[in-house]
Structures are given as C-alpha cells and as structure tokens.
Amino acid sequence: MRELQTFYIGGRWLPSRSARTHAMVDPSTEQVTGSVSLGDAGDVDAAVAAAQAAFPGWSETDPAERMALIGRMQAIYSARSEEMAKAISDEMGAPMELARTRQAPAPLRHMTNFLEAMKHVELIRPLGSHAPGDRILLEPIGVVGLITPWNWPMSQVALKVVPALLAGCAMVLKPSEYAPLSSALLAEIIDEAGAPPGVFNLVHGDGATGARLVEHPEVTMISFTGSTRAGQSVLLGAAPGFKRVALELGGKGANLVFADADDQAVERGVRQCFLNSGQSCNAPTRMLVERSVYARAVERARAVAEETTVGPSGSEGGHIGPVVNARQYAQIQALIEAGIGEGARLVAGGCGRPAGFNSGYFVKPTVFADVAGHMRIAREEIFGPVLSIMAFEDEEDAVRIANDTPYGLTNYVQSGDGDRRNRLARRLRSGMVEMNGQPRGAGSPFGGVRHSGGAREGGTWGLEEFMVVKSVSGWG
Ligand code: NAD
C-alpha cells in the first residue's frame, strides 16, 4: 500500500492538513493500492504563501540560471525514467511499453524544446526604429496555479512546470487525484536538481483543491488542462480575480480520409484513435471517409480493431491497457450503448469487457460505421478506444462535417493532393491540423479553439503564456 500524505511546500515535505483522502486503484485489477491526501484550503494557502515568498528572488534570476536548473532536472529525470514509467503505468493504467516509450520520455522532449525556445525568446526587445527609446519587456506573470489531468500525466505537467520555471514564475502544481505518483516523483527530481525552496510546490487534491487554487487571491494565472466541464468552472472561478487563464480542454478530432490517401491512412487513423486506450484529447475519434472508398475503409478499420490486443498495464507488449477508472469505464459503456441505440452500425467491439476479462476497466476496441452527425458518439468526447466513421461526398461536405462540433483541438487530413491539403489546413476550425501522418515538429504550439480552450503549450508560445508584456518608453 502506498500512502501519499505529504505535500512538497517551501522545499519540504509537509503533512497534509486535510483528513480527506482518495483511494488509489489499479485500473487493471480494480484493487486498492493506496491512498493520496486531498489538500484543503489550508494546504493550498501554505503552498501559495511559499510561492509568493520565492517569486521576487526567482523572477530576478539570470535566465541562464533557470535554464541550468532545467538542464539538471533533465539529467536526473533521465536517470529515473524507468521509475517514472512505472509510476505512470501504476496510476493510470498505461501498459509499460507505452509508459516507457511515450509517456515517461515526453517531459525530456519538452525540456529540450523549451530550452531551445528560451534561447530565442527576446526578453527585452525594441519596438522599432521609429521609437528608439521604446522597449518591450517580457516578464514572469507571478505566482501560477497549474492543474493537470491523468491521461498523459507527466507530459501535461511538464508542459506547464518547465516553461513556468524558465519564465521566472513561482508555482503550485495540483495534479489529478488519479495520477499523484508521477508528480510526487517529479517533485523529488526538482528538489534534487536544487530549485530554490518555494519556487515549485506540489499539493495533491481533487476538484475542490483545484477550485481553491483557482480562487486564491495571490495566484495571478491558472494554467489548466482537463475536461471542458471543469475548464468552464475554472474560468468562472478565476473571473472575480481577473486572472489569466490558459485552458487546454477536450476534443473531438476529425480525420478526413480522401480517395487519394496513402494505403496506410486508415490503419494509422485507427491506431492513433486507440493509442493510450483512446484517452487523448487530440485523438482522431471521427473518421470521415470519401464515399468512393468508404466500404473499404470500414473493413480495414474493422481488421485493425480486431487485431488490437488489450491487456494489463504491468505486462509487456504492444497491447492497449484498461481505461483509468470506474467512472470513465461506465461513461464509455454508456456511449457505446448510445451508439447502438441511435442506430450506428457496430463494426467491431461493443459493450462489456473483452473476452477473458472479468475485472479491470478494460474496453473492447470498438468501431462504429454509418455514424450520423446528431448522434452522441459523433458529438461527445468518449475518451475510450471507440472510433466513429462517417462518409462524406466531397471536400465541401467533409469540411462541413469536420467543423460541426463545438470542439477544435486537432483535425487530420489524409490526401495525396498538396493543394487540397493546404486549402483544408486553412478551412478546418482547430488549433492544430496534422496531415498525412506527419507529426508536428519540435517546438510547435499545442492548443485549440472554442470549447477545446485557447492556450498554446510548447515552444516559444508556451513560454510566453507565462509572461506579461510590459511596454516601456524612455529606455536609456
Ligand atoms: P477533469 O477536468 O476531471 O480534471 C482535470 C484536473 O482538474 C484534475 O486535476 C482535477 O482534479 C481538476 N479539477 C476538476 N474539477 C475542477 C474544478 N472545478 N476546479 C479546479 N480544478 C478542477 O479532467 P480529467 O478527467 O482529469 O482529464 C480528461 C480531460 O482532459 C479530457 O476531457 C481531455 O480531453 C482533457 N485533456 C485535454 C488536453 C489538452 O491539451 N487539450 C490534454 C489532456 C487532456
């Protein structure tokens, strides 16, 4: 049993003041494996006070000093990456292979990219030759509250902690109550790397803990990644204090597959939808296929779903794991039932656990075809390994269907026609468009529009989120 009863505040591990706890449950077995304390207002206040005390000194450090801290963190993190993979796998159910190859290494990549971006951010820049005495200063925004989800737990945390440290902010991290182990380990790494006490603070907790952080008068910015529902309440909670709010929320990405797409396009799309057991905000969960190749694409998707194996998080191999918890499992089952009830054609998978599983939050890799735009499985974020396939007639029709969602995180295009890809990249309403399986490059900004939130994480954009612009005249 693992009991996490302390929070990292002011450079020390302090006991929680709260009696509330959350049971940690292994998603593969449904067995309780420990508990984590849920911080109350007193814990949050202590962490914010520590950050407030550390901010003046940290904000005035030479940027090179902050970069050196990230460099040391990177070395320590690297040495402990297997431990990190195990923590992530244990807490949210990612199979070890995924945890080792994708989940745990992501922060190392983010650190490299942010260090590179930091070299190019001009913290003091001239306005232009017409105003020789003017300077634009980029300054750290202050004490920031960072609230993160469980699905890519360390990646999400690193996308906030690393740029906030580099910008010169002091911070309080409140990770998901479903993913406390990885953040506790990160706190140890930051401590070992020698961050000054109070610059980074960690308070475990749930929505109520997060809400206290959001409302705290001394917090000047909240960077939040999570559901659209909670994002809305963060926005409302931050409004009375006029805080900057950076939101990374849900998605319902469309993947437009044209008749001239490459042979791997459908398989790639299905696998990407099922990656991390479908628990990615940027998953391509709606596959829109040109009518002339629709039947073939549906058959290919069925084959890929049937080839996809499901297994426990602790066992080795390229299978997908369980989903994170009982609530997510029930929600996914309800949406699969809704798909069947609303008349979509079930092509693979369906309700209940895959054969051979009597417990654990395991979901059958599921494909629906003939999905109509009004159905819940076309509109709602399912957050499980469930793909909805729809046909389109032409480019215009594809754009109409793709944009028929309040979300706008990532859309995908598969087509051999470069002019068409360029047109679609502009017409699709989302913060990101990925085409022909080409991953976006290092340092490109991650973020959405509308109900997906408007923050930009990564690269220079992700750094500047944590800075304020000061406009100065009469510079000497
Ligand atoms: P969630 O909204 O339930 O929780 C996210 C975090 O917010 C947790 O730390 C939680 O304790 C906290 N929280 C919950 N209610 C709160 C409130 N009222 N005030 C303050 N904090 C609160 O989301 P989740 O289930 O942990 O994560 C899944 C969601 O995250 C999905 O919708 C997914 O799309 C989204 N997500 C988005 C991105 C992105 O970058 N756009 C990345 C990953 C996940």
PDB file of C-alpha atoms in Angstrom, residues 96-330:
ATOM      1  CA  MET A  96       4.669  -0.499 -19.515  1.00  0.00           C
ATOM      2  CA  GLU A  97       5.753  -0.336 -23.166  1.00  0.00           C
ATOM      3  CA  LEU A  98       3.657   2.769 -23.777  1.00  0.00           C
ATOM      4  CA  ALA A  99       4.726   4.250 -20.452  1.00  0.00           C
ATOM      5  CA  ARG A 100       8.392   3.616 -21.276  1.00  0.00           C
ATOM      6  CA  THR A 101       8.383   4.711 -24.905  1.00  0.00           C
ATOM      7  CA  ARG A 102       5.813   7.524 -24.978  1.00  0.00           C
ATOM      8  CA  GLN A 103       4.514   8.658 -21.597  1.00  0.00           C
ATOM      9  CA  ALA A 104       7.686   8.918 -19.498  1.00  0.00           C
ATOM     10  CA  PRO A 105      10.018  10.325 -22.205  1.00  0.00           C
ATOM     11  CA  ALA A 106       7.650  13.161 -23.206  1.00  0.00           C
ATOM     12  CA  PRO A 107       8.885  15.576 -20.499  1.00  0.00           C
ATOM     13  CA  LEU A 108      12.505  15.082 -21.606  1.00  0.00           C
ATOM     14  CA  ARG A 109      11.498  16.168 -25.080  1.00  0.00           C
ATOM     15  CA  HIS A 110       9.567  19.129 -23.677  1.00  0.00           C
ATOM     16  CA  MET A 111      12.610  20.185 -21.628  1.00  0.00           C
ATOM     17  CA  THR A 112      14.851  20.080 -24.709  1.00  0.00           C
ATOM     18  CA  ASN A 113      12.336  22.047 -26.761  1.00  0.00           C
ATOM     19  CA  PHE A 114      11.717  24.681 -24.108  1.00  0.00           C
ATOM     20  CA  LEU A 115      15.446  25.153 -23.543  1.00  0.00           C
ATOM     21  CA  GLU A 116      15.838  25.703 -27.274  1.00  0.00           C
ATOM     22  CA  ALA A 117      12.896  28.118 -27.352  1.00  0.00           C
ATOM     23  CA  MET A 118      14.275  30.021 -24.360  1.00  0.00           C
ATOM     24  CA  LYS A 119      17.466  30.731 -26.304  1.00  0.00           C
ATOM     25  CA  HIS A 120      15.404  32.569 -28.902  1.00  0.00           C
ATOM     26  CA  VAL A 121      12.923  34.485 -26.755  1.00  0.00           C
ATOM     27  CA  GLU A 122      13.918  38.131 -26.656  1.00  0.00           C
ATOM     28  CA  LEU A 123      13.045  39.168 -23.106  1.00  0.00           C
ATOM     29  CA  ILE A 124      13.878  42.798 -23.882  1.00  0.00           C
ATOM     30  CA  ARG A 125      13.051  43.787 -27.440  1.00  0.00           C
ATOM     31  CA  PRO A 126      12.975  47.096 -29.321  1.00  0.00           C
ATOM     32  CA  LEU A 127       9.597  48.279 -30.591  1.00  0.00           C
ATOM     33  CA  GLY A 128      11.051  49.522 -33.887  1.00  0.00           C
ATOM     34  CA  SER A 129      13.331  52.173 -35.393  1.00  0.00           C
ATOM     35  CA  HIS A 130      10.503  54.731 -35.279  1.00  0.00           C
ATOM     36  CA  ALA A 131      10.603  54.617 -31.437  1.00  0.00           C
ATOM     37  CA  PRO A 132      14.268  54.268 -30.395  1.00  0.00           C
ATOM     38  CA  GLY A 133      13.522  54.813 -26.690  1.00  0.00           C
ATOM     39  CA  ASP A 134      10.876  52.123 -26.504  1.00  0.00           C
ATOM     40  CA  ARG A 135      11.396  48.607 -25.210  1.00  0.00           C
ATOM     41  CA  ILE A 136       9.020  45.704 -24.843  1.00  0.00           C
ATOM     42  CA  LEU A 137       9.854  43.645 -21.764  1.00  0.00           C
ATOM     43  CA  LEU A 138       8.605  40.108 -21.223  1.00  0.00           C
ATOM     44  CA  GLU A 139       8.297  39.481 -17.506  1.00  0.00           C
ATOM     45  CA  PRO A 140       7.139  36.479 -15.463  1.00  0.00           C
ATOM     46  CA  ILE A 141       3.453  36.784 -14.654  1.00  0.00           C
ATOM     47  CA  GLY A 142       3.794  35.878 -10.960  1.00  0.00           C
ATOM     48  CA  VAL A 143       2.544  33.000  -8.832  1.00  0.00           C
ATOM     49  CA  VAL A 144       0.849  30.486 -11.093  1.00  0.00           C
ATOM     50  CA  GLY A 145      -1.503  27.607 -10.323  1.00  0.00           C
ATOM     51  CA  LEU A 146      -1.076  24.533 -12.514  1.00  0.00           C
ATOM     52  CA  ILE A 147      -3.897  21.974 -12.687  1.00  0.00           C
ATOM     53  CA  THR A 148      -3.436  18.815 -14.732  1.00  0.00           C
ATOM     54  CA  PRO A 149      -5.286  15.638 -15.809  1.00  0.00           C
ATOM     55  CA  TRP A 150      -4.332  11.965 -15.599  1.00  0.00           C
ATOM     56  CA  ASN A 151      -4.253  10.838 -19.232  1.00  0.00           C
ATOM     57  CA  TRP A 152      -0.737  11.924 -20.275  1.00  0.00           C
ATOM     58  CA  PRO A 153       0.098  12.903 -16.720  1.00  0.00           C
ATOM     59  CA  MET A 154       3.782  13.833 -16.905  1.00  0.00           C
ATOM     60  CA  SER A 155       3.616  15.290 -20.372  1.00  0.00           C
ATOM     61  CA  GLN A 156       0.860  17.670 -19.257  1.00  0.00           C
ATOM     62  CA  VAL A 157       2.702  18.586 -16.056  1.00  0.00           C
ATOM     63  CA  ALA A 158       5.985  19.234 -17.879  1.00  0.00           C
ATOM     64  CA  LEU A 159       4.248  21.447 -20.456  1.00  0.00           C
ATOM     65  CA  LYS A 160       3.401  23.775 -17.564  1.00  0.00           C
ATOM     66  CA  VAL A 161       6.142  23.379 -14.935  1.00  0.00           C
ATOM     67  CA  VAL A 162       9.089  23.698 -17.337  1.00  0.00           C
ATOM     68  CA  PRO A 163       8.026  26.936 -19.086  1.00  0.00           C
ATOM     69  CA  ALA A 164       6.793  28.424 -15.800  1.00  0.00           C
ATOM     70  CA  LEU A 165      10.239  27.785 -14.248  1.00  0.00           C
ATOM     71  CA  LEU A 166      12.036  29.195 -17.291  1.00  0.00           C
ATOM     72  CA  ALA A 167       9.812  32.277 -17.361  1.00  0.00           C
ATOM     73  CA  GLY A 168      10.709  33.006 -13.725  1.00  0.00           C
ATOM     74  CA  CYS A 169       7.326  32.207 -12.171  1.00  0.00           C
ATOM     75  CA  ALA A 170       6.791  30.513  -8.807  1.00  0.00           C
ATOM     76  CA  MET A 171       4.117  27.845  -8.828  1.00  0.00           C
ATOM     77  CA  VAL A 172       1.741  25.462  -7.152  1.00  0.00           C
ATOM     78  CA  LEU A 173       1.040  22.250  -9.033  1.00  0.00           C
ATOM     79  CA  LYS A 174      -2.193  20.382  -8.336  1.00  0.00           C
ATOM     80  CA  PRO A 175      -2.057  17.179 -10.401  1.00  0.00           C
ATOM     81  CA  SER A 176      -5.005  14.857 -10.938  1.00  0.00           C
ATOM     82  CA  GLU A 177      -6.015  12.794  -7.927  1.00  0.00           C
ATOM     83  CA  TYR A 178      -5.844   9.841 -10.363  1.00  0.00           C
ATOM     84  CA  ALA A 179      -2.184  10.490 -11.167  1.00  0.00           C
ATOM     85  CA  PRO A 180      -0.381  11.556  -7.986  1.00  0.00           C
ATOM     86  CA  LEU A 181       2.620   9.201  -8.172  1.00  0.00           C
ATOM     87  CA  SER A 182       4.308  10.723 -11.216  1.00  0.00           C
ATOM     88  CA  SER A 183       4.013  14.262  -9.860  1.00  0.00           C
ATOM     89  CA  ALA A 184       5.362  13.219  -6.450  1.00  0.00           C
ATOM     90  CA  LEU A 185       8.371  11.762  -8.248  1.00  0.00           C
ATOM     91  CA  LEU A 186       8.789  14.945 -10.282  1.00  0.00           C
ATOM     92  CA  ALA A 187       8.823  16.958  -7.038  1.00  0.00           C
ATOM     93  CA  GLU A 188      11.702  14.775  -5.820  1.00  0.00           C
ATOM     94  CA  ILE A 189      13.531  15.425  -9.103  1.00  0.00           C
ATOM     95  CA  ILE A 190      13.029  19.188  -8.856  1.00  0.00           C
ATOM     96  CA  ASP A 191      14.202  19.098  -5.247  1.00  0.00           C
ATOM     97  CA  GLU A 192      17.295  17.099  -6.150  1.00  0.00           C
ATOM     98  CA  ALA A 193      18.009  19.496  -9.020  1.00  0.00           C
ATOM     99  CA  GLY A 194      18.225  22.293  -6.453  1.00  0.00           C
ATOM    100  CA  ALA A 195      15.246  24.531  -7.209  1.00  0.00           C
ATOM    101  CA  PRO A 196      15.139  27.247  -4.533  1.00  0.00           C
ATOM    102  CA  PRO A 197      12.535  26.448  -1.842  1.00  0.00           C
ATOM    103  CA  GLY A 198       9.068  27.727  -2.700  1.00  0.00           C
ATOM    104  CA  VAL A 199       9.638  28.123  -6.435  1.00  0.00           C
ATOM    105  CA  PHE A 200       7.889  24.803  -7.098  1.00  0.00           C
ATOM    106  CA  ASN A 201       5.216  23.490  -4.739  1.00  0.00           C
ATOM    107  CA  LEU A 202       3.031  20.413  -5.014  1.00  0.00           C
ATOM    108  CA  VAL A 203      -0.351  19.918  -3.374  1.00  0.00           C
ATOM    109  CA  HIS A 204      -2.290  16.768  -4.157  1.00  0.00           C
ATOM    110  CA  GLY A 205      -6.028  17.060  -4.376  1.00  0.00           C
ATOM    111  CA  ASP A 206      -9.255  16.860  -6.302  1.00  0.00           C
ATOM    112  CA  GLY A 207     -11.588  19.394  -7.917  1.00  0.00           C
ATOM    113  CA  ALA A 208     -12.235  21.157  -4.601  1.00  0.00           C
ATOM    114  CA  THR A 209      -8.486  21.589  -4.043  1.00  0.00           C
ATOM    115  CA  GLY A 210      -8.145  22.885  -7.602  1.00  0.00           C
ATOM    116  CA  ALA A 211     -11.031  25.300  -7.089  1.00  0.00           C
ATOM    117  CA  ARG A 212      -9.316  26.767  -4.008  1.00  0.00           C
ATOM    118  CA  LEU A 213      -6.164  27.343  -6.042  1.00  0.00           C
ATOM    119  CA  VAL A 214      -8.201  28.995  -8.795  1.00  0.00           C
ATOM    120  CA  GLU A 215      -9.876  31.366  -6.346  1.00  0.00           C
ATOM    121  CA  HIS A 216      -6.766  32.184  -4.319  1.00  0.00           C
ATOM    122  CA  PRO A 217      -6.267  35.977  -4.433  1.00  0.00           C
ATOM    123  CA  GLU A 218      -2.461  35.754  -4.684  1.00  0.00           C
ATOM    124  CA  VAL A 219      -2.478  33.466  -7.735  1.00  0.00           C
ATOM    125  CA  THR A 220      -2.164  35.562 -10.891  1.00  0.00           C
ATOM    126  CA  MET A 221      -2.617  32.867 -13.516  1.00  0.00           C
ATOM    127  CA  ILE A 222      -4.153  29.427 -13.804  1.00  0.00           C
ATOM    128  CA  SER A 223      -2.940  27.001 -16.423  1.00  0.00           C
ATOM    129  CA  PHE A 224      -5.471  24.208 -16.638  1.00  0.00           C
ATOM    130  CA  THR A 225      -5.620  21.022 -18.688  1.00  0.00           C
ATOM    131  CA  GLY A 226      -8.668  18.829 -18.323  1.00  0.00           C
ATOM    132  CA  SER A 227     -12.272  18.465 -19.282  1.00  0.00           C
ATOM    133  CA  THR A 228     -14.298  21.203 -20.910  1.00  0.00           C
ATOM    134  CA  ARG A 229     -16.758  20.991 -17.984  1.00  0.00           C
ATOM    135  CA  ALA A 230     -14.075  21.688 -15.353  1.00  0.00           C
ATOM    136  CA  GLY A 231     -12.423  24.272 -17.633  1.00  0.00           C
ATOM    137  CA  GLN A 232     -15.609  26.282 -17.620  1.00  0.00           C
ATOM    138  CA  SER A 233     -15.756  26.268 -13.851  1.00  0.00           C
ATOM    139  CA  VAL A 234     -12.083  27.308 -13.700  1.00  0.00           C
ATOM    140  CA  LEU A 235     -12.851  30.249 -15.979  1.00  0.00           C
ATOM    141  CA  LEU A 236     -15.754  31.317 -13.772  1.00  0.00           C
ATOM    142  CA  GLY A 237     -13.748  30.841 -10.566  1.00  0.00           C
ATOM    143  CA  ALA A 238     -10.879  32.939 -11.925  1.00  0.00           C
ATOM    144  CA  ALA A 239     -13.078  35.776 -13.199  1.00  0.00           C
ATOM    145  CA  PRO A 240     -13.540  37.730  -9.935  1.00  0.00           C
ATOM    146  CA  GLY A 241      -9.741  37.910  -9.538  1.00  0.00           C
ATOM    147  CA  PHE A 242      -9.162  38.904 -13.198  1.00  0.00           C
ATOM    148  CA  LYS A 243      -6.654  36.080 -13.550  1.00  0.00           C
ATOM    149  CA  ARG A 244      -5.100  34.990 -16.773  1.00  0.00           C
ATOM    150  CA  VAL A 245      -6.487  31.552 -17.568  1.00  0.00           C
ATOM    151  CA  ALA A 246      -4.817  29.197 -20.052  1.00  0.00           C
ATOM    152  CA  LEU A 247      -7.124  26.306 -20.910  1.00  0.00           C
ATOM    153  CA  GLU A 248      -6.307  23.040 -22.683  1.00  0.00           C
ATOM    154  CA  LEU A 249      -9.583  21.145 -22.868  1.00  0.00           C
ATOM    155  CA  GLY A 250     -11.296  18.302 -24.678  1.00  0.00           C
ATOM    156  CA  GLY A 251     -11.515  17.442 -28.357  1.00  0.00           C
ATOM    157  CA  LYS A 252     -13.443  15.527 -30.992  1.00  0.00           C
ATOM    158  CA  GLY A 253     -10.916  15.490 -33.816  1.00  0.00           C
ATOM    159  CA  ALA A 254     -11.954  14.708 -37.370  1.00  0.00           C
ATOM    160  CA  ASN A 255      -9.684  12.677 -39.643  1.00  0.00           C
ATOM    161  CA  LEU A 256     -10.525  13.374 -43.298  1.00  0.00           C
ATOM    162  CA  VAL A 257      -9.594  10.394 -45.467  1.00  0.00           C
ATOM    163  CA  PHE A 258      -9.793  11.136 -49.209  1.00  0.00           C
ATOM    164  CA  ALA A 259      -9.799   8.564 -52.003  1.00  0.00           C
ATOM    165  CA  ASP A 260      -6.233   9.601 -52.900  1.00  0.00           C
ATOM    166  CA  ALA A 261      -4.895   8.968 -49.381  1.00  0.00           C
ATOM    167  CA  ASP A 262      -1.919   6.638 -48.891  1.00  0.00           C
ATOM    168  CA  ASP A 263      -2.521   2.935 -48.205  1.00  0.00           C
ATOM    169  CA  GLN A 264      -1.709   3.216 -44.510  1.00  0.00           C
ATOM    170  CA  ALA A 265      -4.041   6.123 -43.812  1.00  0.00           C
ATOM    171  CA  VAL A 266      -6.961   4.181 -42.333  1.00  0.00           C
ATOM    172  CA  GLU A 267      -4.820   1.897 -40.213  1.00  0.00           C
ATOM    173  CA  ARG A 268      -2.820   4.851 -38.936  1.00  0.00           C
ATOM    174  CA  GLY A 269      -6.012   6.690 -38.011  1.00  0.00           C
ATOM    175  CA  VAL A 270      -7.496   3.739 -36.113  1.00  0.00           C
ATOM    176  CA  ARG A 271      -4.283   3.111 -34.205  1.00  0.00           C
ATOM    177  CA  GLN A 272      -3.967   6.764 -33.320  1.00  0.00           C
ATOM    178  CA  CYS A 273      -7.556   6.770 -32.057  1.00  0.00           C
ATOM    179  CA  PHE A 274      -6.853   3.732 -29.857  1.00  0.00           C
ATOM    180  CA  LEU A 275      -3.472   4.969 -28.591  1.00  0.00           C
ATOM    181  CA  ASN A 276      -3.428   5.254 -24.784  1.00  0.00           C
ATOM    182  CA  SER A 277      -6.744   3.335 -24.816  1.00  0.00           C
ATOM    183  CA  GLY A 278      -8.375   6.296 -26.565  1.00  0.00           C
ATOM    184  CA  GLN A 279      -7.568   8.652 -23.705  1.00  0.00           C
ATOM    185  CA  SER A 280      -6.013  11.537 -25.615  1.00  0.00           C
ATOM    186  CA  CYS A 281      -7.593  14.931 -26.081  1.00  0.00           C
ATOM    187  CA  ASN A 282      -6.200  15.130 -29.620  1.00  0.00           C
ATOM    188  CA  ALA A 283      -7.330  11.639 -30.707  1.00  0.00           C
ATOM    189  CA  PRO A 284      -8.803  11.428 -34.223  1.00  0.00           C
ATOM    190  CA  THR A 285     -12.095   9.975 -32.998  1.00  0.00           C
ATOM    191  CA  ARG A 286     -14.246  10.851 -36.012  1.00  0.00           C
ATOM    192  CA  MET A 287     -13.013   9.270 -39.221  1.00  0.00           C
ATOM    193  CA  LEU A 288     -14.625  10.963 -42.224  1.00  0.00           C
ATOM    194  CA  VAL A 289     -14.138   8.932 -45.399  1.00  0.00           C
ATOM    195  CA  GLU A 290     -14.813   9.872 -49.023  1.00  0.00           C
ATOM    196  CA  ARG A 291     -17.795   7.838 -50.262  1.00  0.00           C
ATOM    197  CA  SER A 292     -15.913   6.053 -53.069  1.00  0.00           C
ATOM    198  CA  VAL A 293     -13.516   4.368 -50.600  1.00  0.00           C
ATOM    199  CA  TYR A 294     -15.855   4.207 -47.608  1.00  0.00           C
ATOM    200  CA  ALA A 295     -16.722   0.479 -47.625  1.00  0.00           C
ATOM    201  CA  ARG A 296     -13.058  -0.477 -47.971  1.00  0.00           C
ATOM    202  CA  ALA A 297     -12.061   1.867 -45.150  1.00  0.00           C
ATOM    203  CA  VAL A 298     -14.716   0.420 -42.818  1.00  0.00           C
ATOM    204  CA  GLU A 299     -13.431  -3.105 -43.485  1.00  0.00           C
ATOM    205  CA  ARG A 300      -9.843  -2.018 -42.851  1.00  0.00           C
ATOM    206  CA  ALA A 301     -10.863  -0.318 -39.596  1.00  0.00           C
ATOM    207  CA  ARG A 302     -12.641  -3.500 -38.510  1.00  0.00           C
ATOM    208  CA  ALA A 303      -9.500  -5.541 -39.174  1.00  0.00           C
ATOM    209  CA  VAL A 304      -7.283  -3.133 -37.229  1.00  0.00           C
ATOM    210  CA  ALA A 305      -9.689  -3.095 -34.266  1.00  0.00           C
ATOM    211  CA  GLU A 306      -9.806  -6.882 -34.251  1.00  0.00           C
ATOM    212  CA  GLU A 307      -6.005  -7.053 -34.342  1.00  0.00           C
ATOM    213  CA  THR A 308      -5.704  -4.629 -31.417  1.00  0.00           C
ATOM    214  CA  THR A 309      -4.997  -6.555 -28.244  1.00  0.00           C
ATOM    215  CA  VAL A 310      -5.982  -5.476 -24.762  1.00  0.00           C
ATOM    216  CA  GLY A 311      -4.017  -6.376 -21.635  1.00  0.00           C
ATOM    217  CA  PRO A 312      -2.968  -5.402 -18.119  1.00  0.00           C
ATOM    218  CA  SER A 313      -0.747  -2.400 -17.600  1.00  0.00           C
ATOM    219  CA  GLY A 314       2.005  -4.384 -15.907  1.00  0.00           C
ATOM    220  CA  SER A 315       2.547  -6.919 -18.681  1.00  0.00           C
ATOM    221  CA  GLU A 316       4.986  -6.323 -21.509  1.00  0.00           C
ATOM    222  CA  GLY A 317       3.850  -5.928 -25.102  1.00  0.00           C
ATOM    223  CA  GLY A 318       2.184  -3.549 -27.508  1.00  0.00           C
ATOM    224  CA  HIS A 319      -1.387  -4.047 -26.265  1.00  0.00           C
ATOM    225  CA  ILE A 320      -3.667  -1.274 -25.094  1.00  0.00           C
ATOM    226  CA  GLY A 321      -4.386  -1.117 -21.367  1.00  0.00           C
ATOM    227  CA  PRO A 322      -7.505  -0.509 -19.308  1.00  0.00           C
ATOM    228  CA  VAL A 323      -9.096   2.919 -19.057  1.00  0.00           C
ATOM    229  CA  VAL A 324      -8.329   4.894 -15.949  1.00  0.00           C
ATOM    230  CA  ASN A 325     -11.225   4.382 -13.565  1.00  0.00           C
ATOM    231  CA  ALA A 326     -14.740   3.079 -12.968  1.00  0.00           C
ATOM    232  CA  ARG A 327     -16.335   6.395 -13.909  1.00  0.00           C
ATOM    233  CA  GLN A 328     -14.606   6.536 -17.287  1.00  0.00           C
ATOM    234  CA  TYR A 329     -15.420   2.861 -17.887  1.00  0.00           C
ATOM    235  CA  ALA A 330     -19.127   3.460 -17.170  1.00  0.00           C
TER     236      ALA A 330
END
